[in-house]
mmCIF file of C-alpha atoms and ligand atoms in Angstrom:
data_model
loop_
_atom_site.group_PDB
_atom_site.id
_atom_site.type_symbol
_atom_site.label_atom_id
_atom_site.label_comp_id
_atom_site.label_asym_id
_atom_site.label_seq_id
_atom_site.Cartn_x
_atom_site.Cartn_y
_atom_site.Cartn_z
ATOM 1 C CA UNK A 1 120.142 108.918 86.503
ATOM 2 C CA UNK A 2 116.245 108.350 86.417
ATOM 3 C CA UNK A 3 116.542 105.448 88.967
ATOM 4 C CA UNK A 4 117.836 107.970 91.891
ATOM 5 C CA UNK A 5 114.328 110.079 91.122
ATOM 6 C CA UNK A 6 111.870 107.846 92.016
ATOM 7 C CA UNK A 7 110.109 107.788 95.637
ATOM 8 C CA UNK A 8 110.301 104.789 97.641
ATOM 9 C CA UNK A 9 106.613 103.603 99.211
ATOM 10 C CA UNK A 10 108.659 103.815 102.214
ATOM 11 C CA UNK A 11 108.576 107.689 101.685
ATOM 12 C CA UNK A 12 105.184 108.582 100.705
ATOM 13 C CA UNK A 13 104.088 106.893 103.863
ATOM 14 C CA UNK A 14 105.791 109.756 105.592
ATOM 15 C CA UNK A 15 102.630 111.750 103.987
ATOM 16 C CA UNK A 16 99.744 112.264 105.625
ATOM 17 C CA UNK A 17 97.581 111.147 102.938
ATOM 18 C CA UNK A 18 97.880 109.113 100.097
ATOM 19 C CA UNK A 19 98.742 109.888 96.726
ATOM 20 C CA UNK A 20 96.168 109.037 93.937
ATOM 21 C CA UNK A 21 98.417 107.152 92.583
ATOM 22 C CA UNK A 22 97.478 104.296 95.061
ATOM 23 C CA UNK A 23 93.801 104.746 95.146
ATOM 24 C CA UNK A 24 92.089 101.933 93.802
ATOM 25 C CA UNK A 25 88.358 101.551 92.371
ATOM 26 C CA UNK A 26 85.796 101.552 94.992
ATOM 27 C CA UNK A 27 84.995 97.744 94.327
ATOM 28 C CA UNK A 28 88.272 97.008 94.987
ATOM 29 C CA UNK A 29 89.058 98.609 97.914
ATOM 30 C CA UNK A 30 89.187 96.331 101.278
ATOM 31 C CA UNK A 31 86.089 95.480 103.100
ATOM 32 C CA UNK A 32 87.797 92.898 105.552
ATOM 33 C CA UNK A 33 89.737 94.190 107.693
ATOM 34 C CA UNK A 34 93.763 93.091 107.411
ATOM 35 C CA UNK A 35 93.073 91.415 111.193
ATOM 36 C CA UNK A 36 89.705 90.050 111.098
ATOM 37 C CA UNK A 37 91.338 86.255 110.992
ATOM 38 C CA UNK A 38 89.619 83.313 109.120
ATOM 39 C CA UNK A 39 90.105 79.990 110.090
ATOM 40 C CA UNK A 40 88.964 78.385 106.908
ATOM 41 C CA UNK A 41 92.396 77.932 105.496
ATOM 42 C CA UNK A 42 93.221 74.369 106.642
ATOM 43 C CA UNK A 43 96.456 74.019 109.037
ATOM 44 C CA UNK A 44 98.560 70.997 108.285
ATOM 45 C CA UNK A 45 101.247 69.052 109.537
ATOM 46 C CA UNK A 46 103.898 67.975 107.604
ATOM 47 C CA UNK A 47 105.428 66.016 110.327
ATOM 48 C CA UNK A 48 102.862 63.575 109.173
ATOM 49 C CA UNK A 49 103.749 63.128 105.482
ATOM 50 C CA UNK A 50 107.184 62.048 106.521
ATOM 51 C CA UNK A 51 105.995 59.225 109.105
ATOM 52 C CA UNK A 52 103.899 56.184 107.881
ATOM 53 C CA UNK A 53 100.467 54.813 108.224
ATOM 54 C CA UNK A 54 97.165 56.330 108.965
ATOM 55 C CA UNK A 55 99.345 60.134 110.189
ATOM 56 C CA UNK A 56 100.347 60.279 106.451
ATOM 57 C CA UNK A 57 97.489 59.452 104.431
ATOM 58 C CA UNK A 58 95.497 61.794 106.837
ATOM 59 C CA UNK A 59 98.017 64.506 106.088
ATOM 60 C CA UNK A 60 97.815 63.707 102.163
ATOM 61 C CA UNK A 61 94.088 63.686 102.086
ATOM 62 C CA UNK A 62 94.224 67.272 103.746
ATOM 63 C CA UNK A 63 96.781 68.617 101.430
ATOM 64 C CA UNK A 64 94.818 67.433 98.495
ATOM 65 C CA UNK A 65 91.256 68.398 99.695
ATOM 66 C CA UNK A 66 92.932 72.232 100.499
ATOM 67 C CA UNK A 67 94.350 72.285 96.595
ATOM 68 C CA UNK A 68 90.741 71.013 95.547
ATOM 69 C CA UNK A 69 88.759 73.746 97.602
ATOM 70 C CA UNK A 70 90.635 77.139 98.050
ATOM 71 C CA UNK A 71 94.264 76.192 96.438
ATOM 72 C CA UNK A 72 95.592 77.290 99.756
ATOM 73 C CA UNK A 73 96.697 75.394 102.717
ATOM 74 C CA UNK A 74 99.146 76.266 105.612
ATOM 75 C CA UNK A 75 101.891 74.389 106.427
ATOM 76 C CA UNK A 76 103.445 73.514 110.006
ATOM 77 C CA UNK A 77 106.316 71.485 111.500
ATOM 78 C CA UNK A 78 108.343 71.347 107.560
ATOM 79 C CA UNK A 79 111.832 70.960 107.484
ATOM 80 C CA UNK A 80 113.366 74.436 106.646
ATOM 81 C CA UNK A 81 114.683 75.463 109.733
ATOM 82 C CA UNK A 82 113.216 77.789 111.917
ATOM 83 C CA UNK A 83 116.195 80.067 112.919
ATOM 84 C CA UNK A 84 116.664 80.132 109.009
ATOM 85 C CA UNK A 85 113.260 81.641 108.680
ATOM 86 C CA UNK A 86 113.991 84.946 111.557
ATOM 87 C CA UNK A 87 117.054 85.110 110.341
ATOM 88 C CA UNK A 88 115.680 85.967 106.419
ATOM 89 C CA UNK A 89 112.807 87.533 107.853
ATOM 90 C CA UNK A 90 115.116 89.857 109.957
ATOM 91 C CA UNK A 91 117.749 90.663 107.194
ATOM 92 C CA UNK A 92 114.738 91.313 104.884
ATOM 93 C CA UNK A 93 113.654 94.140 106.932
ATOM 94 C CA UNK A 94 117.058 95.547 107.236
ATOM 95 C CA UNK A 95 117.149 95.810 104.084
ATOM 96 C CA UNK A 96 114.126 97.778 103.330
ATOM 97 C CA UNK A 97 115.049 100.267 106.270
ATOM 98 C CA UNK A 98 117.998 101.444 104.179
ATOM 99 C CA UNK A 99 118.114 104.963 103.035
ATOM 100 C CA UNK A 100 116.048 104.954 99.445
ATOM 101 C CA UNK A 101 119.455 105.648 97.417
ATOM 102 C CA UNK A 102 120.964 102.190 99.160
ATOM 103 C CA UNK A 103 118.076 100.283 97.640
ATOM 104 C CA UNK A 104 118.194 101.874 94.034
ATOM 105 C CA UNK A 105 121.626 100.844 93.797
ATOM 106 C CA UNK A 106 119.528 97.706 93.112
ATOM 107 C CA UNK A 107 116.721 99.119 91.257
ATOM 108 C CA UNK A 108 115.449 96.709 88.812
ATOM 109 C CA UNK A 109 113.940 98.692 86.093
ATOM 110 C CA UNK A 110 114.366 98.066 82.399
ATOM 111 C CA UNK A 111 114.215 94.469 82.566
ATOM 112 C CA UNK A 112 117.268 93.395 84.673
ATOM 113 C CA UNK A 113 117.105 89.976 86.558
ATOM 114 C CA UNK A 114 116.418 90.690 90.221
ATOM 115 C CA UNK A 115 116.378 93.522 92.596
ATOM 116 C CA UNK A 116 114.881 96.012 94.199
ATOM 117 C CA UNK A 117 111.260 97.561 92.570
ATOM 118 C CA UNK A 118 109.357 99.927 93.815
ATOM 119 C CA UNK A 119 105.358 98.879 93.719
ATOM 120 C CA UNK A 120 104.565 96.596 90.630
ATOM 121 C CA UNK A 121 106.310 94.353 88.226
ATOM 122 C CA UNK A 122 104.308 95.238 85.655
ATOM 123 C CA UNK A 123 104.949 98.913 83.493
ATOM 124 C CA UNK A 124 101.914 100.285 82.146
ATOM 125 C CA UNK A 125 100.230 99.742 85.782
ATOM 126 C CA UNK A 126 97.525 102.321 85.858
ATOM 127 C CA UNK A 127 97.156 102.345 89.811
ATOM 128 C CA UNK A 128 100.173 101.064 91.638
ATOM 129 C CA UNK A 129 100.606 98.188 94.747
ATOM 130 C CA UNK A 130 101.677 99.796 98.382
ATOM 131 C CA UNK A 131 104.787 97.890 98.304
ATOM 132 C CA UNK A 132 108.613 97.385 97.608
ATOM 133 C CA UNK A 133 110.162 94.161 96.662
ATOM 134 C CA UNK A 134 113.655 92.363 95.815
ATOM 135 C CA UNK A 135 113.511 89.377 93.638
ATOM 136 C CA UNK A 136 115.795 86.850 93.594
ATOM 137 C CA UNK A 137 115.974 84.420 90.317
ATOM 138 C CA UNK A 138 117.595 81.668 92.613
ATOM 139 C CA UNK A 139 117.249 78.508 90.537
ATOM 140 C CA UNK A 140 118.377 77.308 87.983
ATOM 141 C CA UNK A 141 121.726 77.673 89.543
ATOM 142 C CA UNK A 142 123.465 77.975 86.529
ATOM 143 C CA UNK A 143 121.177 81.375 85.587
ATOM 144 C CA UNK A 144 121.855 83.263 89.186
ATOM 145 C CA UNK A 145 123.357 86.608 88.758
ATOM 146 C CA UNK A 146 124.740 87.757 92.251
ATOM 147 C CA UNK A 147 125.669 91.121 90.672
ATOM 148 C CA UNK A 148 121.877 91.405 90.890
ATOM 149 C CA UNK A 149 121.537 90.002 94.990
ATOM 150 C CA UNK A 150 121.764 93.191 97.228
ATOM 151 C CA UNK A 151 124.880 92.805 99.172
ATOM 152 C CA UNK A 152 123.651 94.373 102.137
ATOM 153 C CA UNK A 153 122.895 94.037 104.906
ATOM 154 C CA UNK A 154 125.377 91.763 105.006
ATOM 155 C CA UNK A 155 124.727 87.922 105.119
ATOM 156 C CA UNK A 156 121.456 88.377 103.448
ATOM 157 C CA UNK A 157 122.984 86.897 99.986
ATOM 158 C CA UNK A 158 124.071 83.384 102.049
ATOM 159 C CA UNK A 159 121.086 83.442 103.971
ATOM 160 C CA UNK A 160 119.061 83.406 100.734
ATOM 161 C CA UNK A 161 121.085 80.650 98.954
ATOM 162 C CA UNK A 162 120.554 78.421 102.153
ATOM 163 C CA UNK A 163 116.621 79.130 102.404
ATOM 164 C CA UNK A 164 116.227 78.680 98.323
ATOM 165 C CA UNK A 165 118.010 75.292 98.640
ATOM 166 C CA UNK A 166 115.487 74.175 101.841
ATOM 167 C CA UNK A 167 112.501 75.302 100.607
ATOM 168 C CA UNK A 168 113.107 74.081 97.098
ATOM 169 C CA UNK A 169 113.574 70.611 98.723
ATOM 170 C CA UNK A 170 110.313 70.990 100.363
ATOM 171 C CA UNK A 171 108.295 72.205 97.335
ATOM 172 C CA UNK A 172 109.666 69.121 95.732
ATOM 173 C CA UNK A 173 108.431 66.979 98.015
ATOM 174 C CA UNK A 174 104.856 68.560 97.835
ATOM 175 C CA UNK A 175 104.833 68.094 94.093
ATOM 176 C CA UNK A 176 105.472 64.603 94.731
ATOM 177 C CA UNK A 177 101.769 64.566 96.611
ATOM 178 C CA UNK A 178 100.205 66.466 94.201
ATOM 179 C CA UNK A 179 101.625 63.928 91.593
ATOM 180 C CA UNK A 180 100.421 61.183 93.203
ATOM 181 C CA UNK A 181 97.023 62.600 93.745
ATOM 182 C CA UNK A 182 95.931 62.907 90.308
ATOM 183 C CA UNK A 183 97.378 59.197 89.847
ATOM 184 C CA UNK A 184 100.698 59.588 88.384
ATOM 185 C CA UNK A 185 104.403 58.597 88.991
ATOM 186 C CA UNK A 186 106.092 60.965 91.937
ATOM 187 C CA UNK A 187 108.280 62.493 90.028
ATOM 188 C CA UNK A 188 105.707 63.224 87.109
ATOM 189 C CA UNK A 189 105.018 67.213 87.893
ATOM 190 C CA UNK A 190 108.837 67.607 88.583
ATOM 191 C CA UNK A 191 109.338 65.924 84.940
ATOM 192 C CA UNK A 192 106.857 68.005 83.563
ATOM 193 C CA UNK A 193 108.214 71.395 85.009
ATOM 194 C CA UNK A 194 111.667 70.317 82.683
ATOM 195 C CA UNK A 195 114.383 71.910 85.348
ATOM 196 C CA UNK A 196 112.491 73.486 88.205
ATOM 197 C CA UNK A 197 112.761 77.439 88.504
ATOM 198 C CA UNK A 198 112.682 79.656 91.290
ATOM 199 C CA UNK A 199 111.622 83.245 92.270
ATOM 200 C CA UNK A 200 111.965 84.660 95.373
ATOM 201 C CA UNK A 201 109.966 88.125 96.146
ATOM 202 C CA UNK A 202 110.433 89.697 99.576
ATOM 203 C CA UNK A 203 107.381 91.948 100.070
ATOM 204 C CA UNK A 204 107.649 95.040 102.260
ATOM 205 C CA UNK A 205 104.099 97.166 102.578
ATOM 206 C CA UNK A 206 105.173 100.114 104.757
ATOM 207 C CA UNK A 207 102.024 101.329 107.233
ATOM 208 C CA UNK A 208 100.133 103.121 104.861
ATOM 209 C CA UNK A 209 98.081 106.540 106.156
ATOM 210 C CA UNK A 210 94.575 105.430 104.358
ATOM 211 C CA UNK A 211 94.704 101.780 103.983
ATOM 212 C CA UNK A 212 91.303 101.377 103.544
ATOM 213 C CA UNK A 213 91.766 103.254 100.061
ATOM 214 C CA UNK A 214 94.541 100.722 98.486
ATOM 215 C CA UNK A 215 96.181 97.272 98.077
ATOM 216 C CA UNK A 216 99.437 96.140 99.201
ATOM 217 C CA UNK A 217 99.489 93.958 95.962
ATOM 218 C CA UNK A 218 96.416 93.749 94.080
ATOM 219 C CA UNK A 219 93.888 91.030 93.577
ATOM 220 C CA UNK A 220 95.803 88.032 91.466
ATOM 221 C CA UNK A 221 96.494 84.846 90.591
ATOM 222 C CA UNK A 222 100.370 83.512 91.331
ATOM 223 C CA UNK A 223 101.219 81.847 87.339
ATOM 224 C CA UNK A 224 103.737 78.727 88.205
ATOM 225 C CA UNK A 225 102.905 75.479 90.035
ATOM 226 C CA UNK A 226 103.253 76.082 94.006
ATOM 227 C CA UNK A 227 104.520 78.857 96.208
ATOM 228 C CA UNK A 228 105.551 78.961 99.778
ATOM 229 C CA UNK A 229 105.062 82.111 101.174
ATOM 230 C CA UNK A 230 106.486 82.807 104.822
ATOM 231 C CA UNK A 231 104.101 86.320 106.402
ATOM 232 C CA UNK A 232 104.880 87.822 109.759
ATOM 233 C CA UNK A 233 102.505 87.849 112.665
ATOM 234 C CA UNK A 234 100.617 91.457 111.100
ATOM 235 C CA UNK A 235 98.262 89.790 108.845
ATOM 236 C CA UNK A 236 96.899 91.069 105.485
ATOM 237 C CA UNK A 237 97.300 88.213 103.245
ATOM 238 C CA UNK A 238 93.458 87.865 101.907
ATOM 239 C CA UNK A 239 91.443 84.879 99.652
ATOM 240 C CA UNK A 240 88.685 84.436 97.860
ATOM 241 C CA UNK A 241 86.942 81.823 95.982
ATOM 242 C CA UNK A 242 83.817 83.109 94.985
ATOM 243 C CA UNK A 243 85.311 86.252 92.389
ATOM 244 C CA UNK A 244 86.014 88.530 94.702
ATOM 245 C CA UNK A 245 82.847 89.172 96.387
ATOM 246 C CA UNK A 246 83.520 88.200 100.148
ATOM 247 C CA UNK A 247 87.385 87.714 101.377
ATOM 248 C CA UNK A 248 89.002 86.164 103.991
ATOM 249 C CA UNK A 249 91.929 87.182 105.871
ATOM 250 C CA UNK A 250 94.275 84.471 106.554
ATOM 251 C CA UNK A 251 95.848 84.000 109.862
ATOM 252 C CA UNK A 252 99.185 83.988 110.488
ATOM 253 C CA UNK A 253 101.088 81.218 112.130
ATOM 254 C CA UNK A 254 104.498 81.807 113.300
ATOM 255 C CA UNK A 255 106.642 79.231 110.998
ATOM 256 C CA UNK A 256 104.392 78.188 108.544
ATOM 257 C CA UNK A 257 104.088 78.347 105.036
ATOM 258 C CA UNK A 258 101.125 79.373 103.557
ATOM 259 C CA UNK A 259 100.995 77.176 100.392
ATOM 260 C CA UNK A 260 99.033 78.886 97.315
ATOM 261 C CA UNK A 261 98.558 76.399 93.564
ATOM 262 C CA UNK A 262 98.898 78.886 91.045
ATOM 263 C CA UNK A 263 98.091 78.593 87.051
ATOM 264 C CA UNK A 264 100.179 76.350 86.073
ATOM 265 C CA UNK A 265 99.050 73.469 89.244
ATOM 266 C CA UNK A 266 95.407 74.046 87.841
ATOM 267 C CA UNK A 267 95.565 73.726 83.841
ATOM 268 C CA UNK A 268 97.880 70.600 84.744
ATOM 269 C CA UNK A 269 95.631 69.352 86.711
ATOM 270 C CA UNK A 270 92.789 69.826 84.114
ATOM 271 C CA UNK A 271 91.246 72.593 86.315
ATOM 272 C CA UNK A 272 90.462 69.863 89.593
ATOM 273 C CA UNK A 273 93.669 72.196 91.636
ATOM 274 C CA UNK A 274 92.579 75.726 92.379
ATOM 275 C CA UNK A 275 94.737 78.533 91.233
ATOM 276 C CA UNK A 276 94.607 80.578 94.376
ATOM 277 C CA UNK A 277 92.807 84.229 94.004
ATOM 278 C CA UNK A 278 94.543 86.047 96.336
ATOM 279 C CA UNK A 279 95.975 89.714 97.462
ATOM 280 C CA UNK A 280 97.104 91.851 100.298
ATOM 281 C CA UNK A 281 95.880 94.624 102.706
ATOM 282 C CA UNK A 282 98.019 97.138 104.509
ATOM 283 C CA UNK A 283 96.961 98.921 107.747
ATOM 284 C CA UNK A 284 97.722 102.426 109.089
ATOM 285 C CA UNK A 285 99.722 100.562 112.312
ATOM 286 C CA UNK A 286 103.253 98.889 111.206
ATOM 287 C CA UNK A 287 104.649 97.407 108.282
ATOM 288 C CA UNK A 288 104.534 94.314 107.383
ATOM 289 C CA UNK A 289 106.689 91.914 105.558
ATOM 290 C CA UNK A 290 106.106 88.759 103.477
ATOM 291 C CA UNK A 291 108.643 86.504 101.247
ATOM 292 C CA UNK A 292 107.040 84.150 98.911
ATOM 293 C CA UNK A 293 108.554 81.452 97.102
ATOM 294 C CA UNK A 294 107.528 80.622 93.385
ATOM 295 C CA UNK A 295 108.714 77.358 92.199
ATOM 296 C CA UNK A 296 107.775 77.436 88.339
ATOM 297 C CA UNK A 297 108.150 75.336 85.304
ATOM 298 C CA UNK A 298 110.800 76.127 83.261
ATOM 299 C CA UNK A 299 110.085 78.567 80.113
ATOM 300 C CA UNK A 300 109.656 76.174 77.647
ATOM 301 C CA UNK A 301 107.829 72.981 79.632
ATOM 302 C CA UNK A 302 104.485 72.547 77.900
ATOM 303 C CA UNK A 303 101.235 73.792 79.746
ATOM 304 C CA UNK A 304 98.469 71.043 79.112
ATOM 305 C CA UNK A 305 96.522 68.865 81.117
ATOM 306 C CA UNK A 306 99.167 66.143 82.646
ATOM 307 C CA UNK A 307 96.272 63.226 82.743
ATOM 308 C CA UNK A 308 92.450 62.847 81.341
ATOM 309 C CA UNK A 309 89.516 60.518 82.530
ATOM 310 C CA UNK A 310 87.909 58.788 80.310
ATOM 311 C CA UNK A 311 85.253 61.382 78.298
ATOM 312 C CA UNK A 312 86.776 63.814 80.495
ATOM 313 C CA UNK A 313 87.740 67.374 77.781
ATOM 314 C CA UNK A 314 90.994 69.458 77.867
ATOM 315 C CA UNK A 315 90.570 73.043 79.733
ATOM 316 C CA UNK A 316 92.548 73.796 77.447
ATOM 317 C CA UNK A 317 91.944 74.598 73.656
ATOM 318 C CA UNK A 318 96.027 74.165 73.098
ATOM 319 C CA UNK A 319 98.860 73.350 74.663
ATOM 320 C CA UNK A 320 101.410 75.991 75.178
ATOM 321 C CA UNK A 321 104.854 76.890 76.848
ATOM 322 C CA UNK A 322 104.828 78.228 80.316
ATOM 323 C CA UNK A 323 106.333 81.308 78.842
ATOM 324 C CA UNK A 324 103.892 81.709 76.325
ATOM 325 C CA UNK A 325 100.977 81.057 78.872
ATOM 326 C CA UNK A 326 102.958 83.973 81.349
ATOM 327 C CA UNK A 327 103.176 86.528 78.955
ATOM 328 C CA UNK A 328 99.521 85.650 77.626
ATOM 329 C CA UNK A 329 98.542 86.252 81.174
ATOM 330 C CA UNK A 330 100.966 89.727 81.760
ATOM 331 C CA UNK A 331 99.123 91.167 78.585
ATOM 332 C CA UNK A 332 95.053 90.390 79.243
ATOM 333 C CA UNK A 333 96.142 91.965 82.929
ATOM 334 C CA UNK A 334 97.875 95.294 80.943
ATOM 335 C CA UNK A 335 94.411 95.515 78.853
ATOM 336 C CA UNK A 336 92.303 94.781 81.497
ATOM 337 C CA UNK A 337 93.618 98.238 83.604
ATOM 338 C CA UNK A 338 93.834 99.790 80.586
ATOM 339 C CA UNK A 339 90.080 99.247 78.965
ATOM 340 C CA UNK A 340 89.454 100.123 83.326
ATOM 341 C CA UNK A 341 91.491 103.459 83.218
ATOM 342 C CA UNK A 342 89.725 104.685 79.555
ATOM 343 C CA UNK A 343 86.815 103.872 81.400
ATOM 344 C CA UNK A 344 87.068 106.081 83.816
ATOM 345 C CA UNK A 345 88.743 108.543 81.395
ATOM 346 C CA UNK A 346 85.396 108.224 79.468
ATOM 347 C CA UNK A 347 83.381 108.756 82.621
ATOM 348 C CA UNK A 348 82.302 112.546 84.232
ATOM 349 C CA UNK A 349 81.112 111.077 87.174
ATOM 350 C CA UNK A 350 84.835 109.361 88.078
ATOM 351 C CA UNK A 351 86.622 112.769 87.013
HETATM 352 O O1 LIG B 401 102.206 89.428 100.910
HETATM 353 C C1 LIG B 401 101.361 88.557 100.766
HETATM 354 O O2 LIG B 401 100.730 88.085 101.700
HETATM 355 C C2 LIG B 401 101.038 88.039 99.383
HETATM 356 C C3 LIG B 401 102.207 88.026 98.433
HETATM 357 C C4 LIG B 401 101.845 87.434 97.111
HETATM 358 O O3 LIG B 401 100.757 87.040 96.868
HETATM 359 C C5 LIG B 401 102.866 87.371 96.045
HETATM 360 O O4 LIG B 401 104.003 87.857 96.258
HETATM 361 O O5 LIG B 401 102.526 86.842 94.963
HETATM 362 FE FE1 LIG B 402 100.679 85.888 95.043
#
């Protein structure tokens, strides 16, 4: 039983110092601190969108500037309920207090759909993320497997089918913006995504003894059209736009969503949406807890550029599946720690 071996990131924080497993690069390490708050992330009302008049186009002229300029925007007064959000948020964190054998009932290694993982998604990781998650494939409907949905605590399972359903109907409604910023019908992203999908990842990034040596999750891209990520009040969540040379800590705001465009919203969009760069930070003081949302193309809608201006040239040398662009993107990430670990193999001043 190889799955009841493994250590939970909830255990090695027990340790006084951290295992070199986690210890990333110097250039990656943090140099912002996981509560040294930005305000540059814009802060938007959706209560807006839904009235009329000069409220909404204001609103839509902020939510398209924010996908122009960072790819990131946060979200206030949306529709999924509040008591909805504690309620996920507070199940969530029951969940990873659970004795480590609980959660590896769930353990989702060697490709099964959903559960619990400890640290990364991807194998062949060379240094790994201070984290544990449990993903939930949650749409298409017809594709959930609840054998895969931990069972306890209990409620959790109907708490997630509830928020799925009311944040998928808000995602929908943001593609319907996005749509109609780059001058197409409303419903042309959601045709173009073929039968929306849906990923949910609850992030857990247990206090960490030397945070200032690791990542929660590591610097990246998120590969489908929008997600909605919901972070407690602890901050880490961190941006860049300029390739990782300064980074900003976002702030959290009880409620909100923090909205990130990921791959898919920018070659659509011919490159004019940002594809968020983003990552997290962990700090020596308390856990902290995110769930993010991924609404994604299905596997076989077509990645290419949805419109073109006149003279205007493709990003994009081909156009490809969104499964084919995924695991084109899972593979130059494997290389690119690999070519990074012989590297440092190859180097007596790292050894
Ligand atoms: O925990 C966070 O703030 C970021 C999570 C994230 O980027 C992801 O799950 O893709
Ligand atoms: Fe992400």
């Amino acid at each position: 039983m190889a799955a009841q071996m493994k250590i939970c990131v909830c255990e090695e924080a027990e340790a006084g110092a951290l295992h070199p497993k986690f210890i990333r690069d110097e250039e990656e390490r943090p140099k912002v601190a996981y509560d040294q708050f930005s305000d540059d992330i814009p802060v938007i009302s959706f209560a807006g969108i839904e009235e009329s008049g000069e409220k909404r186009a204001e609103a839509w002229r902020r939510i398209v500037a924010a996908s122009e300029d960072w790819g990131i925007f946060q979200l206030v007064d949306h529709a999924v309920d509040f008591t909805l959000l504690q309620r996920m948020s507070s199940l969530a964190r029951d969940f990873f207090a659970l004795p480590s054998q609980e959660k590896l009932r769930f353990d989702m290694s060697g490709g099964k759909k959903g559960g619990f993982i400890v640290s990364s998604h991807l194998q062949g990781e060379v240094v790994q993320d201070w984290r544990e998650i449990v993903t939930y494939f949650s749409y298409p409907v017809a594709a959930r497997d609840y054998s895969r949905w931990p069972d306890k605590p209990e409620g959790w399972r109907a708490a997630t089918e509830e928020y799925s359903r009311q944040v998928m109907e808000l995602g929908c409604k943001l593609l319907e913006i996005l749509s109609e910023a780059m001058d197409l019908e409303k419903d042309a992203l959601s045709k173009a995504c073929v039968n929306m999908d849906q990923k949910i990842v609850v992030n857990f990034y247990p206090k960490c003894p030397q945070p200032d040596l690791t990542l929660g999750l590591k610097r990246h891209t998120d590969p489908g059209l929008i997600t909605l990520l919901l972070q407690d009040q602890v901050g880490g969540l961190q941006a860049t736009r300029d390739d990782g040379n300064t980074w900003i800590t976002i702030r959290p705001i009880q409620g909100a969503f923090v909205v990130n465009l990921g791959d898919y919203a920018h070659y659509v969009s011919n490159g004019r949406f940002k594809n968020a760069d983003h990552r997290a930070v962990v700090n020596s003081k308390c856990s902290r807890l995110s769930i993010a949302t991924f609404q994604n193309p299905a596997p076989d809608a077509k990645v290419y550029p949805l419109k073109m201006g006149e003279g205007e040239e493709s990003i994009m040398k081909e156009s490809i599946t969104f499964s084919e662009m995924y695991k084109r993107k899972m593979s130059n990430d494997l290389e690119l720690a690999r070519l990074k670990n012989l590297a440092s193999q190859n180097n007596p001043l790292l050894n």
